[in-house]
Coordinates of C-alpha atoms in Angstrom, one line a residue:
Chain W
M1 CA -5.9 25.1 8.3
P2 CA -5.3 27.9 5.8
Y3 CA -2.4 30.2 6.6
D4 CA -3.5 33.2 8.6
Y5 CA -2.3 36.3 6.7
K6 CA -2.0 38.9 9.4
P7 CA -1.3 42.4 8.1
F8 CA 1.8 44.1 9.5
P9 CA 1.1 47.5 11.0
Y10 CA 1.8 50.6 8.9
I11 CA 3.5 53.3 11.0
A12 CA 3.8 56.8 9.7
P13 CA 7.5 57.2 8.9
P14 CA 9.4 60.2 10.4
G15 CA 10.2 61.5 6.9
L16 CA 6.6 62.7 6.5
T17 CA 7.1 65.4 9.1
G18 CA 10.8 66.3 8.6
P19 CA 14.0 65.3 6.9
E20 CA 15.4 62.0 8.1
P21 CA 19.1 61.5 8.7
R22 CA 20.7 59.7 5.7
H23 CA 20.4 55.9 6.0
A24 CA 23.3 53.6 5.4
V25 CA 21.3 51.2 3.2
A26 CA 17.8 51.3 1.8
I27 CA 16.3 48.0 0.7
I28 CA 13.3 48.0 -1.7
G29 CA 11.1 45.0 -1.1
A30 CA 10.4 42.9 2.0
G31 CA 10.3 39.5 0.4
P32 CA 12.8 36.8 1.4
I33 CA 15.7 38.5 -0.4
G34 CA 15.2 42.0 1.0
L35 CA 14.5 40.7 4.5
A36 CA 17.5 38.3 4.5
L37 CA 19.7 41.2 3.4
A38 CA 18.4 43.5 6.1
I39 CA 19.2 40.8 8.7
D40 CA 22.6 40.1 7.2
L41 CA 23.5 43.8 7.4
A42 CA 22.2 44.1 10.9
T43 CA 24.3 41.2 12.1
K44 CA 27.3 43.2 10.9
G45 CA 26.1 46.4 12.7
V46 CA 24.9 48.1 9.5
S47 CA 21.5 49.9 9.9
N48 CA 19.0 49.8 7.1
V49 CA 15.5 50.7 6.1
V50 CA 13.3 48.2 4.3
L51 CA 10.5 49.7 2.1
D52 CA 7.7 47.6 0.9
D53 CA 4.6 48.6 -0.9
N54 CA 2.5 45.9 0.7
N55 CA 1.8 44.8 4.3
V56 CA 1.4 41.0 4.2
V57 CA 3.7 38.1 3.6
S58 CA 3.7 36.3 0.2
V59 CA 0.2 35.3 -0.8
G60 CA 0.4 31.7 -1.9
S61 CA 3.2 29.3 -1.2
R62 CA 5.4 30.4 -4.2
A63 CA 9.0 29.5 -3.5
I64 CA 8.8 26.3 -1.5
C65 CA 12.0 24.4 -2.1
W66 CA 15.0 25.6 0.0
A67 CA 18.3 24.0 -0.7
K68 CA 21.0 23.0 1.8
R69 CA 23.2 26.0 1.1
T70 CA 20.3 28.3 1.5
L71 CA 19.4 26.7 4.9
E72 CA 23.0 27.1 5.9
I73 CA 22.9 30.8 5.1
F74 CA 19.5 31.1 6.9
D75 CA 21.3 29.4 9.8
R76 CA 23.8 32.2 9.9
L77 CA 20.9 34.7 9.8
G78 CA 19.2 33.0 12.7
V79 CA 16.2 31.3 11.0
G80 CA 17.6 28.1 9.7
E81 CA 16.7 25.9 12.6
R82 CA 13.1 27.2 12.7
M83 CA 12.7 26.5 9.0
L84 CA 14.1 23.0 9.4
A85 CA 11.8 22.3 12.3
K86 CA 8.7 23.4 10.3
G87 CA 9.7 22.3 6.8
V88 CA 9.1 18.9 5.2
T89 CA 12.3 17.0 4.5
W90 CA 11.6 14.5 1.7
Q91 CA 13.7 11.7 0.7
V92 CA 12.0 9.5 -1.8
G93 CA 11.4 10.6 -5.3
R94 CA 9.5 8.7 -8.0
L95 CA 9.6 9.4 -11.7
F96 CA 6.8 8.2 -13.9
Y97 CA 6.4 8.0 -17.6
G98 CA 2.7 7.7 -18.3
A99 CA 1.3 5.4 -15.6
D100 CA 4.6 3.4 -15.3
E101 CA 7.2 4.2 -12.6
V102 CA 10.5 4.5 -14.4
Y103 CA 12.6 4.6 -11.2
A104 CA 12.6 5.7 -7.6
F105 CA 15.4 7.2 -5.7
D106 CA 16.1 7.6 -2.0
L107 CA 18.1 10.7 -1.1
L108 CA 19.7 9.2 2.0
P109 CA 21.3 12.2 3.6
E110 CA 25.1 12.0 4.1
D111 CA 26.0 11.9 7.7
G112 CA 27.7 14.8 9.3
H113 CA 25.8 17.8 7.9
K114 CA 23.5 20.1 10.0
Y115 CA 21.1 20.6 7.1
P116 CA 19.5 18.1 4.6
A117 CA 19.7 18.5 0.8
F118 CA 16.6 20.6 0.9
I119 CA 13.2 21.1 2.6
N120 CA 9.8 22.2 1.4
L121 CA 8.4 25.2 3.2
Q122 CA 6.0 27.8 1.9
Q123 CA 7.4 31.3 1.2
Y124 CA 4.9 32.8 3.6
Y125 CA 6.5 31.0 6.5
V126 CA 9.9 32.0 5.4
E127 CA 8.9 35.6 5.3
E128 CA 7.1 35.4 8.6
Y129 CA 10.3 33.9 10.3
L130 CA 12.5 36.5 8.7
I131 CA 10.3 39.3 9.9
D132 CA 10.2 37.9 13.4
R133 CA 14.0 37.7 13.2
A134 CA 14.3 41.2 11.9
R135 CA 12.4 42.4 14.9
D136 CA 15.4 41.2 17.0
F137 CA 17.3 44.3 15.7
P138 CA 15.0 47.2 16.5
D139 CA 17.8 49.7 16.4
L140 CA 19.3 48.5 13.1
I141 CA 16.3 47.4 10.9
D142 CA 13.6 49.9 10.1
L143 CA 10.7 47.9 8.5
R144 CA 8.3 50.1 6.7
F145 CA 5.2 48.5 5.2
K146 CA 2.9 50.4 2.9
N147 CA 5.9 52.5 1.9
A148 CA 6.0 52.3 -1.9
V149 CA 9.1 53.7 -3.7
T150 CA 7.9 55.7 -6.6
D151 CA 11.1 57.3 -7.8
H152 CA 14.8 57.4 -7.1
Q153 CA 17.8 59.4 -8.1
D154 CA 21.4 58.3 -7.8
R155 CA 23.2 61.5 -6.8
G156 CA 26.8 60.1 -7.0
D157 CA 27.5 60.1 -3.2
H158 CA 24.0 58.9 -2.2
V159 CA 20.6 57.8 -3.5
A160 CA 17.4 59.8 -2.9
L161 CA 14.2 57.8 -2.9
M162 CA 10.6 59.1 -3.2
V163 CA 8.3 57.1 -1.1
E164 CA 4.5 57.1 -1.1
T165 CA 2.5 56.1 2.1
P166 CA -1.2 56.2 3.0
D167 CA -0.4 59.6 4.7
G168 CA 1.4 61.1 1.7
S169 CA 4.8 61.2 0.1
Y170 CA 8.3 61.8 1.5
Q171 CA 11.9 61.6 0.5
L172 CA 14.7 59.7 2.1
E173 CA 18.4 59.3 1.4
A174 CA 20.7 56.4 1.7
Q175 CA 24.3 55.7 0.9
Y176 CA 23.3 52.6 -1.1
C177 CA 20.0 51.2 -2.3
V178 CA 19.4 47.5 -3.0
A179 CA 16.4 46.7 -5.2
C180 CA 14.9 43.4 -4.0
D181 CA 11.6 44.2 -5.7
G182 CA 11.1 40.9 -7.6
A183 CA 10.8 39.7 -11.1
G184 CA 8.7 42.7 -12.2
S185 CA 11.1 45.1 -10.4
P186 CA 9.7 48.6 -10.7
T187 CA 13.2 49.9 -10.0
R188 CA 14.7 48.1 -13.0
K189 CA 11.9 49.3 -15.2
R190 CA 12.2 52.9 -14.0
M191 CA 15.9 52.7 -14.9
G192 CA 15.1 51.3 -18.3
L193 CA 17.6 48.4 -18.0
A194 CA 17.6 45.7 -20.5
F195 CA 16.4 42.3 -19.1
E196 CA 17.0 39.8 -21.8
G197 CA 17.1 36.1 -22.2
Q198 CA 15.0 33.1 -23.3
T199 CA 11.2 33.2 -23.1
F200 CA 9.2 30.0 -23.0
D201 CA 5.7 29.7 -24.4
E202 CA 4.6 27.0 -22.2
H203 CA 1.9 27.7 -19.5
F204 CA 2.0 26.0 -16.1
L205 CA -0.7 25.6 -13.5
I206 CA 0.5 25.7 -10.0
A207 CA -1.9 24.9 -7.2
D208 CA -1.8 24.2 -3.5
V209 CA -4.3 21.8 -2.1
E210 CA -4.9 20.8 1.5
M211 CA -5.5 17.1 2.0
D212 CA -5.6 15.0 5.1
D213 CA -5.1 11.8 3.2
S214 CA -1.7 11.5 1.7
P215 CA -1.8 10.8 -2.1
F216 CA 1.5 8.9 -1.7
G217 CA -0.3 6.2 0.3
T218 CA 2.4 6.5 3.0
D219 CA 3.2 9.0 5.7
T220 CA 6.6 9.5 4.3
P221 CA 6.7 12.6 2.2
E222 CA 7.7 11.9 -1.4
R223 CA 8.1 13.8 -4.6
W224 CA 6.4 12.4 -7.7
F225 CA 7.0 13.6 -11.2
W226 CA 5.3 12.5 -14.3
F227 CA 6.2 12.8 -18.0
E228 CA 2.9 12.5 -20.0
P229 CA 0.8 11.7 -17.0
P230 CA -2.2 9.4 -17.5
F231 CA -4.5 11.8 -15.6
H232 CA -3.6 15.0 -17.4
N233 CA -3.4 15.8 -21.1
G234 CA -0.1 17.6 -20.9
Q235 CA 3.6 17.0 -20.9
S236 CA 4.3 16.9 -17.2
A237 CA 3.0 16.9 -13.7
L238 CA 4.6 17.3 -10.3
L239 CA 3.3 16.5 -6.8
H240 CA 5.1 17.2 -3.6
R241 CA 4.3 17.9 0.0
Q242 CA 4.6 21.1 2.1
P243 CA 3.9 21.5 5.9
D244 CA 0.3 21.6 7.2
N245 CA -0.9 18.8 4.8
I246 CA -0.6 21.1 1.8
Y247 CA 0.4 19.5 -1.4
R248 CA 2.0 21.4 -4.3
I249 CA 0.7 20.4 -7.8
D250 CA 2.3 21.7 -11.0
L251 CA 0.7 20.8 -14.3
Q252 CA 2.1 21.7 -17.6
L253 CA -0.7 23.1 -19.7
G254 CA 1.0 23.7 -23.1
P255 CA 1.5 26.8 -25.1
E256 CA -2.1 27.2 -26.5
T257 CA -3.7 28.1 -23.2
D258 CA -5.8 31.0 -22.0
P259 CA -4.4 31.7 -18.6
K260 CA -7.5 33.6 -17.4
S261 CA -9.9 30.8 -18.0
E262 CA -7.4 28.2 -16.7
A263 CA -7.0 29.9 -13.4
T264 CA -10.6 29.3 -12.4
E265 CA -12.0 26.7 -9.9
E266 CA -14.2 25.2 -12.6
K267 CA -11.1 24.3 -14.7
V268 CA -8.7 23.5 -11.8
I269 CA -10.8 21.3 -9.5
P270 CA -11.4 18.6 -12.2
R271 CA -7.7 18.6 -13.0
I272 CA -6.8 18.0 -9.4
R273 CA -9.6 15.5 -9.0
A274 CA -8.2 13.5 -11.9
M275 CA -4.9 13.4 -10.1
V276 CA -5.8 12.7 -6.5
G277 CA -8.9 10.6 -7.0
D278 CA -11.8 10.9 -4.6
R279 CA -9.7 12.1 -1.6
P280 CA -11.3 15.2 0.0
F281 CA -9.3 18.3 -0.6
R282 CA -9.5 22.0 -0.3
L283 CA -8.0 24.3 -3.0
D284 CA -5.7 26.7 -1.1
W285 CA -4.1 28.8 -3.9
M286 CA -3.5 28.6 -7.6
S287 CA -1.7 30.5 -10.3
V288 CA -1.2 30.1 -14.1
Y289 CA 2.1 31.3 -15.3
K290 CA 4.7 31.4 -18.0
F291 CA 8.3 32.0 -17.3
R292 CA 11.6 33.1 -18.9
C293 CA 15.3 33.0 -18.1
A294 CA 16.7 36.5 -18.1
K295 CA 19.2 38.6 -16.3
L296 CA 20.6 42.1 -16.1
D297 CA 23.9 42.8 -17.8
Q298 CA 25.1 44.3 -14.5
F299 CA 23.8 43.8 -11.0
V300 CA 25.5 47.0 -9.7
H301 CA 24.7 50.4 -11.2
G302 CA 26.5 53.1 -9.2
R303 CA 24.8 53.2 -5.9
M304 CA 21.8 51.1 -7.0
I305 CA 22.3 47.4 -6.6
F306 CA 20.0 44.5 -7.7
A307 CA 19.6 41.2 -5.9
G308 CA 17.3 38.2 -6.4
D309 CA 14.6 38.1 -9.0
S310 CA 15.0 41.8 -9.8
A311 CA 18.5 40.9 -11.2
H312 CA 17.8 37.5 -12.7
V313 CA 14.8 35.1 -13.3
V314 CA 14.9 31.4 -14.1
S315 CA 12.3 28.7 -14.7
P316 CA 11.1 27.1 -11.4
F317 CA 12.7 23.7 -12.3
G318 CA 15.6 23.2 -10.0
A319 CA 14.4 25.8 -7.4
R320 CA 17.1 28.2 -8.4
G321 CA 15.1 31.4 -8.0
G322 CA 14.7 31.9 -4.3
N323 CA 17.9 29.9 -3.6
G324 CA 19.9 31.9 -6.1
G325 CA 18.6 35.1 -4.5
I326 CA 19.6 34.1 -1.0
Q327 CA 23.1 33.4 -2.3
D328 CA 23.1 36.9 -3.8
V329 CA 22.4 38.2 -0.3
D330 CA 25.1 36.0 1.2
N331 CA 27.6 37.4 -1.3
L332 CA 26.5 41.0 -1.1
G333 CA 25.9 41.4 2.7
W334 CA 29.5 41.4 3.9
K335 CA 30.8 43.4 1.0
L336 CA 28.2 46.1 1.4
A337 CA 28.9 46.2 5.1
R338 CA 32.6 46.6 4.6
V339 CA 32.1 49.4 2.0
V340 CA 29.6 51.3 4.2
Q341 CA 31.8 50.9 7.3
G342 CA 34.8 52.2 5.3
Q343 CA 36.8 49.0 5.5
S344 CA 36.9 48.4 1.8
D345 CA 36.7 50.5 -1.4
A346 CA 33.4 50.6 -3.3
S347 CA 35.2 48.5 -5.9
L348 CA 34.6 45.5 -3.7
L349 CA 31.0 45.7 -4.9
D350 CA 32.2 44.9 -8.4
S351 CA 33.1 41.5 -7.2
Y352 CA 29.5 40.9 -6.1
D353 CA 28.5 41.8 -9.7
Q354 CA 31.1 39.5 -11.1
E355 CA 30.7 36.5 -8.8
R356 CA 26.9 36.4 -8.7
R357 CA 26.6 36.9 -12.5
H358 CA 28.9 34.0 -12.9
C359 CA 26.6 31.9 -10.7
C360 CA 23.5 33.3 -12.3
D361 CA 24.8 32.1 -15.7
E362 CA 25.1 28.6 -14.3
N363 CA 21.6 28.8 -12.9
I364 CA 20.2 30.0 -16.2
L365 CA 22.1 27.3 -18.1
N366 CA 20.7 24.6 -15.9
S367 CA 17.3 26.0 -15.9
S368 CA 17.1 26.4 -19.6
R369 CA 18.3 22.9 -20.2
A370 CA 15.6 21.5 -17.8
T371 CA 12.9 23.6 -19.5
N372 CA 14.0 22.4 -23.0
F373 CA 13.8 18.8 -21.8
M374 CA 10.3 19.4 -20.5
T375 CA 9.0 21.3 -23.5
P376 CA 10.3 19.5 -26.6
K377 CA 10.1 22.0 -29.5
S378 CA 10.0 19.5 -32.4
P379 CA 8.9 15.9 -33.1
I380 CA 12.6 14.8 -33.0
E381 CA 13.1 16.4 -29.6
A382 CA 10.0 14.6 -28.3
L383 CA 11.2 11.4 -29.8
F384 CA 14.6 11.6 -28.1
R385 CA 13.0 12.4 -24.8
Q386 CA 10.6 9.4 -25.2
E387 CA 13.5 7.1 -25.9
V388 CA 15.5 8.4 -22.9
L389 CA 12.5 7.7 -20.7
R390 CA 12.2 4.2 -22.1
L391 CA 15.9 3.4 -21.6
A392 CA 15.8 4.8 -18.1
H393 CA 13.9 1.8 -16.9
D394 CA 17.1 -0.2 -17.1
M395 CA 20.0 2.1 -17.9
P396 CA 21.5 4.4 -15.2
F397 CA 23.0 6.8 -17.8
A398 CA 19.6 7.4 -19.3
R399 CA 18.2 8.2 -15.8
R400 CA 20.7 10.9 -15.5
L401 CA 19.6 12.4 -18.8
I402 CA 16.0 12.8 -17.5
N403 CA 15.9 16.5 -16.6
S404 CA 13.0 17.7 -14.5
G405 CA 15.2 20.3 -12.9
R406 CA 18.7 20.1 -11.5
L407 CA 18.5 21.1 -8.0
S408 CA 20.2 24.3 -6.9
M409 CA 23.8 23.7 -5.7
P410 CA 26.0 26.3 -4.2
G411 CA 27.7 28.3 -6.9
S412 CA 31.5 27.9 -7.1
L413 CA 33.6 31.0 -7.2
A414 CA 36.8 29.2 -8.2
G415 CA 39.0 31.1 -10.5
L416 CA 37.4 34.5 -9.8
P417 CA 39.7 37.3 -8.6
L418 CA 39.0 37.4 -4.9
Q419 CA 40.2 33.8 -4.5
T420 CA 43.8 32.7 -4.2
A421 CA 44.1 29.4 -6.2
N422 CA 45.4 26.3 -4.5
T423 CA 45.3 22.5 -4.9
A424 CA 43.8 21.9 -1.5
P425 CA 41.1 19.2 -1.2
I426 CA 38.4 21.9 -1.0
R427 CA 39.3 24.2 -3.8
P428 CA 39.2 28.0 -3.1
G429 CA 35.9 29.4 -4.3
T430 CA 33.9 26.4 -3.0
A431 CA 31.2 27.0 -0.5
I432 CA 31.8 25.6 3.0
M433 CA 31.3 21.9 3.4
D434 CA 29.8 21.3 6.8
A435 CA 31.2 18.9 9.4
P436 CA 30.3 18.0 12.9
L437 CA 32.5 19.2 15.8
A438 CA 32.4 18.2 19.4
N439 CA 29.9 19.6 21.9
H440 CA 27.1 19.9 19.2
V441 CA 28.9 22.6 17.3
W442 CA 28.9 22.5 13.5
L443 CA 31.6 23.8 11.3
L444 CA 29.0 26.2 9.9
D445 CA 28.4 27.7 13.3
A446 CA 32.1 28.1 14.0
V447 CA 33.1 29.6 10.6
Q448 CA 30.3 31.6 8.9
G449 CA 29.8 35.3 9.3
R450 CA 33.3 36.7 9.4
F451 CA 36.8 36.0 8.0
V452 CA 38.1 33.0 9.8
L453 CA 41.4 31.2 9.4
T454 CA 40.6 27.6 10.2
G455 CA 43.4 25.1 10.9
F456 CA 42.7 21.5 10.4
G457 CA 45.1 19.3 12.3
N458 CA 48.7 20.2 13.0
V459 CA 49.2 23.6 11.4
A460 CA 50.2 26.9 13.1
L461 CA 47.9 29.8 12.5
P462 CA 49.3 33.3 12.3
D463 CA 47.5 36.2 14.1
I464 CA 46.4 38.6 11.4
D465 CA 44.4 41.7 12.1
G466 CA 40.8 41.4 10.8
I467 CA 40.8 37.6 10.8
D468 CA 39.5 35.3 13.6
R469 CA 41.2 31.9 14.1
I470 CA 39.8 28.5 15.1
G471 CA 41.6 25.2 15.3
I472 CA 40.2 21.7 14.6
E473 CA 41.9 18.7 16.2
Q474 CA 44.7 20.9 17.6
A475 CA 46.3 21.2 20.9
A476 CA 45.1 24.1 23.2
Q477 CA 45.8 27.5 21.6
N478 CA 45.0 31.1 22.4
Y479 CA 42.0 30.8 20.0
P480 CA 39.0 28.4 20.1
V481 CA 39.9 24.8 19.4
Y482 CA 37.4 22.0 18.6
D483 CA 37.5 18.2 18.3
A484 CA 36.1 16.7 15.1
I485 CA 33.4 14.1 15.3
D486 CA 34.4 10.8 13.5
N487 CA 37.2 12.8 12.0
L488 CA 34.8 14.0 9.3
A489 CA 36.2 17.5 9.2
L490 CA 39.7 16.3 8.4
D491 CA 38.4 13.7 6.0
R492 CA 36.7 16.5 4.1
Y493 CA 39.3 19.3 4.3
G494 CA 42.5 17.3 4.6
A495 CA 44.9 17.2 7.5
D496 CA 47.6 19.8 8.5
I497 CA 46.1 22.5 6.3
A498 CA 44.6 25.9 6.9
Y499 CA 41.7 27.5 5.1
L500 CA 40.7 31.1 5.0
F501 CA 36.9 31.4 4.9
R502 CA 35.1 34.5 3.7
P503 CA 32.1 35.8 5.8
D504 CA 29.8 34.1 3.2
G505 CA 31.4 30.7 4.0
H506 CA 33.2 30.4 0.7
V507 CA 36.8 29.3 0.9
A508 CA 39.0 32.3 -0.1
A509 CA 42.4 30.5 0.2
A510 CA 44.0 27.4 1.5
F511 CA 47.5 27.1 2.9
F512 CA 49.8 24.1 3.5
D513 CA 52.2 26.6 5.1
P514 CA 50.2 29.6 6.4
T515 CA 52.9 32.3 6.7
P516 CA 51.7 35.6 8.0
Q517 CA 52.6 37.2 4.6
A518 CA 50.7 34.6 2.6
V519 CA 47.6 34.8 4.8
A520 CA 47.6 38.6 4.9
K521 CA 48.0 38.7 1.1
A522 CA 45.1 36.3 0.5
Y523 CA 43.0 38.3 3.0
A524 CA 43.7 41.6 1.2
R525 CA 42.8 39.9 -2.1
A526 CA 39.5 38.5 -0.7
C527 CA 38.7 42.1 0.4
G528 CA 39.1 43.4 -3.1
K529 CA 42.8 44.4 -3.1
I530 CA 43.5 42.4 -6.2
D531 CA 47.0 43.5 -6.7
G532 CA 47.9 41.9 -3.4
D533 CA 49.7 44.9 -2.0
V534 CA 49.5 44.8 1.7
Chain L
M1 CA 37.7 12.1 -38.8
Q2 CA 40.0 10.2 -41.2
N3 CA 40.4 7.1 -39.0
D4 CA 38.9 3.8 -40.0
N5 CA 38.1 1.9 -36.8
L6 CA 35.8 -0.7 -38.3
G7 CA 38.2 -2.2 -40.8
V8 CA 37.4 -5.6 -42.2
E9 CA 34.4 -5.9 -39.8
G10 CA 32.7 -3.0 -41.5
D11 CA 30.5 -5.0 -43.8
G12 CA 29.3 -7.2 -41.0
I13 CA 28.6 -4.3 -38.7
Y14 CA 26.7 -2.5 -41.5
A15 CA 24.6 -5.6 -42.2
A16 CA 23.9 -5.9 -38.5
L17 CA 22.7 -2.3 -38.3
M18 CA 20.4 -2.9 -41.3
A19 CA 19.1 -6.1 -39.7
A20 CA 18.3 -4.2 -36.5
H21 CA 15.9 -2.0 -38.6
Q22 CA 14.4 -4.9 -40.5
G23 CA 10.6 -5.1 -40.4
L24 CA 10.3 -1.8 -38.5
T25 CA 8.0 1.0 -39.6
E26 CA 9.6 4.3 -40.3
A27 CA 8.5 5.6 -36.9
E28 CA 9.9 2.6 -35.2
S29 CA 13.2 3.0 -37.1
H30 CA 13.5 6.6 -36.0
A31 CA 12.9 5.6 -32.4
L32 CA 15.5 2.8 -32.7
N33 CA 18.0 5.3 -34.2
A34 CA 17.4 7.7 -31.3
R35 CA 18.1 4.9 -28.8
L36 CA 21.2 3.9 -30.8
V37 CA 22.5 7.4 -30.6
L38 CA 21.9 7.6 -26.9
I39 CA 23.5 4.3 -26.1
M40 CA 26.5 4.9 -28.4
A41 CA 27.0 8.4 -26.9
N42 CA 27.1 6.7 -23.5
E43 CA 29.6 4.1 -24.7
I44 CA 31.8 6.8 -26.3
G45 CA 31.5 8.8 -23.1
D46 CA 33.8 11.6 -24.2
G47 CA 32.1 15.0 -24.4
Q48 CA 34.6 16.6 -26.7
K49 CA 34.7 13.6 -29.1
L50 CA 30.9 13.5 -29.2
K51 CA 30.7 17.2 -30.0
T52 CA 33.1 16.7 -32.9
I53 CA 31.0 13.7 -34.1
F54 CA 27.8 15.8 -33.9
S55 CA 29.3 18.6 -35.9
T56 CA 31.0 16.4 -38.4
A57 CA 27.7 14.5 -39.1
G58 CA 25.9 17.9 -39.3
Q59 CA 28.3 19.1 -42.1
Y60 CA 27.0 16.3 -44.3
A61 CA 23.4 17.4 -44.1
E62 CA 21.6 17.8 -47.4
T63 CA 20.9 21.4 -48.2

């Protein structure tokens, strides 16, 4: 069944009839990034208004591949389990060169993690679940559809936004405004900000088809990738499965392509037919696109903040767009909440800019490398790729050189100023590594969302204002204590050691001897007091 | 890159390399060279060393 796009109701905003009280945070864009940020802020008690020029979820599946770290963040926001239940968890990948299978791999999930390496789930479901979840906070999240921001002004101590609705225009004010308005960000364009990087000339066709009959010849969802596919006169093809028997097909079309004539059923149906044979299918959605890797020089401009595609775009290989954007939200949410609630100086937001640009550079590097492998620019590049593919039949090192996208991994913040360096098994800056605890609790559940000093094994935890404590494999304490399942938590984190987790689940510091002074200093640093004065 | 690691075996190794190319078309030889570079890079396995090799070889390009 095709997805049922139900329009969300437009409700005339109060600003049309009189001035609204100043909002804490205004979010432009109700895509996955804007909605996730709205929920993240609401979980911290920060009210916000979300302004979207449209009134339906994403048309077409668009972002479909959600990585483990993203699912863990979505878990904290309250939609992770629903996404996992609906999404397709695939394990087997096959790589073909021409008609020959070069190799297959089985992503056997490591035991002891709540979420798998990734799932496939259409963006429209993700947005639907996020909107459902946002409705759990009617006093904190004000969702306004058909409210298009047409102008804004940063007035130093607040931002004023001009908003157009079907009933006319109005103005609203907010302490901060976060632009989550996508790759073509009108906010970014209005501000005239440079958005530079590498542009690729290659065109890609992306299509969703509904098929009852699995093209994989098995009920197990797989992911098939071809270089120089036999059924398509182009460099590459990709086939993988989404929920509802929808299959995603990506075909590389080459640089000399007219996107308008390619994005027609007359052109697309035969291409799909060549790929899936005579299985009946229904074309659900298609798009022909080019892409680039680009980013803003700064993600924070006074009281205007950029997150997601408005701040950075990458090629789709590696699924680093949506996943990168959700990690932006994870990083920004707690910092913006602290600043708005007066717990930290506005300078804490500079660390969002620094940390996420650092991760963005890594995403762009990986994405550009994958794109270069997939689009050889000269005969010699094509030759090297061809020989890599030949060697890959037998040689593991060559398999690793085949680059059809390096899947989004959580960005490491090691070495950046908010972290206190340490030689602990999990280095400060690393994102939380999940582990199972007794009574169906995951380390994720116990740690994410606030500052938590977590003691693994026999280590005494000081009581510091602003920090929660939990113990793992500890005797009873005046804070929650959990047993570890199969000792995995201690295997992963070490024994007799304490870790300070940030609200976004990154390790801020680790302590073999957590004195009150050392913990307080690391906490102050993690909140932006870099000089460490407490 | 002043070291001589091949020593007295150099002549034999050079001859073996030529023999590997014997009877190949130019295109086949290019492909063989590409495979050789890839396999040797894996055997050397030291990123810093490889980058030095790439840039040293690059310096001798005909201009």
